[in-house]
């Protein structure tokens, strides 16, 4: 297994501009706390619509460091590129307006390298599940924040 594709989506009860603005607010350390992926963010830099940073995650008993580059195309989509010792993750996240909400979809490709190639199917299933859970938890957090402001 050299690479695999994944995709997942969520329907967000908010206008596209609000969902995009929340998702692309990279200042908070959005992996802190009790989440599937948790860790710290450092080295945040912005150059126009391009952002770079490093995340150090702990998940499933493993620690890993990812170097990210994200390019924003507001408010329709963002492209992302992440690299770690196990491989590279490239993809897009789109924000599509629907009746009274926004459909957010993440589509990406993970390309394994080094030890990641040896882990094969185990890595694919675990990484796909981890990405899906993290995506879901982000949007649950979005709804919780919006609900608490309107209460």
mmCIF file of C-alpha atoms in Angstrom:
data_model
loop_
_atom_site.group_PDB
_atom_site.id
_atom_site.type_symbol
_atom_site.label_atom_id
_atom_site.label_comp_id
_atom_site.label_asym_id
_atom_site.label_seq_id
_atom_site.Cartn_x
_atom_site.Cartn_y
_atom_site.Cartn_z
ATOM 1 C CA UNK A 1 0.000 0.000 0.000
ATOM 2 C CA UNK A 2 1.726 3.146 -1.193
ATOM 3 C CA UNK A 3 -1.306 5.449 -0.943
ATOM 4 C CA UNK A 4 -5.031 5.537 -0.275
ATOM 5 C CA UNK A 5 -7.863 8.022 -0.583
ATOM 6 C CA UNK A 6 -10.481 8.880 2.012
ATOM 7 C CA UNK A 7 -13.511 11.159 2.223
ATOM 8 C CA UNK A 8 -16.022 12.209 4.820
ATOM 9 C CA UNK A 9 -18.547 14.986 5.222
ATOM 10 C CA UNK A 10 -20.781 16.786 7.679
ATOM 11 C CA UNK A 11 -23.844 18.987 7.424
ATOM 12 C CA UNK A 12 -23.307 22.104 9.519
ATOM 13 C CA UNK A 13 -26.239 24.202 10.727
ATOM 14 C CA UNK A 14 -24.690 27.538 9.769
ATOM 15 C CA UNK A 15 -24.066 29.772 6.758
ATOM 16 C CA UNK A 16 -21.048 28.823 4.660
ATOM 17 C CA UNK A 17 -19.103 31.972 5.606
ATOM 18 C CA UNK A 18 -19.525 31.224 9.330
ATOM 19 C CA UNK A 19 -18.472 27.580 8.962
ATOM 20 C CA UNK A 20 -15.462 28.505 6.815
ATOM 21 C CA UNK A 21 -14.373 31.294 9.205
ATOM 22 C CA UNK A 22 -14.584 28.974 12.219
ATOM 23 C CA UNK A 23 -12.773 26.086 10.490
ATOM 24 C CA UNK A 24 -9.956 28.324 9.261
ATOM 25 C CA UNK A 25 -9.348 30.136 12.558
ATOM 26 C CA UNK A 26 -6.001 28.454 13.146
ATOM 27 C CA UNK A 27 -5.028 30.561 16.163
ATOM 28 C CA UNK A 28 -6.633 28.337 18.844
ATOM 29 C CA UNK A 29 -4.861 25.085 19.603
ATOM 30 C CA UNK A 30 -7.807 23.066 18.322
ATOM 31 C CA UNK A 31 -6.347 19.712 19.300
ATOM 32 C CA UNK A 32 -6.102 20.486 22.997
ATOM 33 C CA UNK A 33 -8.422 18.758 25.417
ATOM 34 C CA UNK A 34 -10.283 15.479 25.369
ATOM 35 C CA UNK A 35 -10.378 14.614 21.677
ATOM 36 C CA UNK A 36 -9.387 11.639 19.547
ATOM 37 C CA UNK A 37 -6.378 13.672 18.402
ATOM 38 C CA UNK A 38 -4.867 15.809 21.117
ATOM 39 C CA UNK A 39 -1.602 17.648 21.330
ATOM 40 C CA UNK A 40 0.017 21.011 20.771
ATOM 41 C CA UNK A 41 0.527 23.458 17.923
ATOM 42 C CA UNK A 42 3.647 25.557 17.344
ATOM 43 C CA UNK A 43 5.417 27.644 14.716
ATOM 44 C CA UNK A 44 2.252 29.243 13.320
ATOM 45 C CA UNK A 45 3.037 31.467 10.297
ATOM 46 C CA UNK A 46 0.819 33.261 7.824
ATOM 47 C CA UNK A 47 1.711 34.580 4.377
ATOM 48 C CA UNK A 48 -1.426 35.949 2.685
ATOM 49 C CA UNK A 49 -3.879 33.049 2.364
ATOM 50 C CA UNK A 50 -1.167 30.461 3.182
ATOM 51 C CA UNK A 51 -0.588 29.112 6.683
ATOM 52 C CA UNK A 52 2.109 26.778 8.038
ATOM 53 C CA UNK A 53 2.537 25.206 11.477
ATOM 54 C CA UNK A 54 3.596 22.063 13.320
ATOM 55 C CA UNK A 55 1.216 19.875 15.327
ATOM 56 C CA UNK A 56 2.415 17.242 17.784
ATOM 57 C CA UNK A 57 -0.359 14.705 18.350
ATOM 58 C CA UNK A 58 -0.906 11.810 20.677
ATOM 59 C CA UNK A 59 -3.390 9.200 19.474
ATOM 60 C CA UNK A 60 -3.842 5.486 20.096
ATOM 61 C CA UNK A 61 -0.764 5.522 22.335
ATOM 62 C CA UNK A 62 1.512 6.989 19.649
ATOM 63 C CA UNK A 63 3.046 10.444 19.356
ATOM 64 C CA UNK A 64 3.635 11.989 15.967
ATOM 65 C CA UNK A 65 4.691 15.350 14.578
ATOM 66 C CA UNK A 66 3.031 16.787 11.480
ATOM 67 C CA UNK A 67 4.204 19.817 9.520
ATOM 68 C CA UNK A 68 1.195 21.480 7.823
ATOM 69 C CA UNK A 69 0.713 23.920 4.960
ATOM 70 C CA UNK A 70 -2.820 25.151 4.269
ATOM 71 C CA UNK A 71 -3.924 27.450 1.447
ATOM 72 C CA UNK A 72 -7.308 29.161 1.837
ATOM 73 C CA UNK A 73 -9.765 29.858 -1.002
ATOM 74 C CA UNK A 74 -12.504 31.667 0.973
ATOM 75 C CA UNK A 75 -15.250 30.800 1.489
ATOM 76 C CA UNK A 76 -15.480 27.803 -0.863
ATOM 77 C CA UNK A 77 -12.524 25.581 0.028
ATOM 78 C CA UNK A 78 -9.079 25.043 1.494
ATOM 79 C CA UNK A 79 -6.252 22.814 0.367
ATOM 80 C CA UNK A 80 -3.997 21.142 2.910
ATOM 81 C CA UNK A 81 -0.677 19.334 2.852
ATOM 82 C CA UNK A 82 0.755 17.551 5.882
ATOM 83 C CA UNK A 83 3.917 15.545 6.305
ATOM 84 C CA UNK A 84 5.177 13.181 8.986
ATOM 85 C CA UNK A 85 7.725 10.357 9.126
ATOM 86 C CA UNK A 86 5.035 7.844 8.120
ATOM 87 C CA UNK A 87 3.842 9.704 5.035
ATOM 88 C CA UNK A 88 2.164 12.665 3.426
ATOM 89 C CA UNK A 89 -1.479 13.789 3.512
ATOM 90 C CA UNK A 90 -2.846 16.008 0.726
ATOM 91 C CA UNK A 91 -6.432 17.080 0.269
ATOM 92 C CA UNK A 92 -9.172 19.663 0.094
ATOM 93 C CA UNK A 93 -12.049 20.661 2.317
ATOM 94 C CA UNK A 94 -15.046 22.170 0.519
ATOM 95 C CA UNK A 95 -17.888 24.263 1.937
ATOM 96 C CA UNK A 96 -21.089 23.962 -0.121
ATOM 97 C CA UNK A 97 -24.199 26.001 0.673
ATOM 98 C CA UNK A 98 -27.380 23.988 1.108
ATOM 99 C CA UNK A 99 -30.852 24.970 2.310
ATOM 100 C CA UNK A 100 -30.213 26.594 5.697
ATOM 101 C CA UNK A 101 -26.892 24.849 6.277
ATOM 102 C CA UNK A 102 -23.476 24.043 4.827
ATOM 103 C CA UNK A 103 -22.185 20.697 3.599
ATOM 104 C CA UNK A 104 -18.508 20.353 4.492
ATOM 105 C CA UNK A 105 -16.557 17.590 2.755
ATOM 106 C CA UNK A 106 -12.952 16.504 3.242
ATOM 107 C CA UNK A 107 -11.282 14.473 0.500
ATOM 108 C CA UNK A 108 -7.659 13.470 0.802
ATOM 109 C CA UNK A 109 -4.891 11.105 -0.174
ATOM 110 C CA UNK A 110 -2.388 9.633 2.245
ATOM 111 C CA UNK A 111 0.872 8.509 0.656
ATOM 112 C CA UNK A 112 2.909 6.252 2.928
ATOM 113 C CA UNK A 113 6.678 6.395 3.158
ATOM 114 C CA UNK A 114 9.322 4.686 5.260
ATOM 115 C CA UNK A 115 7.812 2.722 8.133
ATOM 116 C CA UNK A 116 4.351 3.797 6.948
ATOM 117 C CA UNK A 117 4.744 1.515 3.902
ATOM 118 C CA UNK A 118 5.399 -1.470 6.156
ATOM 119 C CA UNK A 119 2.327 -0.866 8.305
ATOM 120 C CA UNK A 120 0.090 -1.297 5.258
ATOM 121 C CA UNK A 121 -3.560 -2.060 5.904
ATOM 122 C CA UNK A 122 -3.340 -1.426 9.650
ATOM 123 C CA UNK A 123 -2.214 2.161 9.049
ATOM 124 C CA UNK A 124 -4.899 2.740 6.431
ATOM 125 C CA UNK A 125 -7.793 1.656 8.648
ATOM 126 C CA UNK A 126 -6.468 3.422 11.742
ATOM 127 C CA UNK A 127 -5.657 6.685 9.958
ATOM 128 C CA UNK A 128 -8.990 6.765 8.113
ATOM 129 C CA UNK A 129 -10.871 6.244 11.390
ATOM 130 C CA UNK A 130 -8.755 8.845 13.174
ATOM 131 C CA UNK A 131 -9.345 11.459 10.456
ATOM 132 C CA UNK A 132 -13.090 10.736 10.400
ATOM 133 C CA UNK A 133 -13.405 10.996 14.202
ATOM 134 C CA UNK A 134 -11.359 14.196 14.343
ATOM 135 C CA UNK A 135 -13.476 15.778 11.581
ATOM 136 C CA UNK A 136 -16.687 14.779 13.386
ATOM 137 C CA UNK A 137 -15.401 16.113 16.734
ATOM 138 C CA UNK A 138 -14.467 19.456 15.158
ATOM 139 C CA UNK A 139 -18.009 19.992 13.897
ATOM 140 C CA UNK A 140 -19.555 18.825 17.181
ATOM 141 C CA UNK A 141 -17.395 21.460 18.890
ATOM 142 C CA UNK A 142 -18.573 24.066 16.353
ATOM 143 C CA UNK A 143 -22.227 23.302 17.151
ATOM 144 C CA UNK A 144 -21.578 23.296 20.911
ATOM 145 C CA UNK A 145 -19.913 26.722 20.709
ATOM 146 C CA UNK A 146 -22.755 28.169 18.613
ATOM 147 C CA UNK A 147 -25.425 26.642 20.868
ATOM 148 C CA UNK A 148 -23.764 28.062 24.004
ATOM 149 C CA UNK A 149 -23.663 31.566 22.472
ATOM 150 C CA UNK A 150 -27.346 31.471 21.540
ATOM 151 C CA UNK A 151 -28.488 30.131 24.941
#
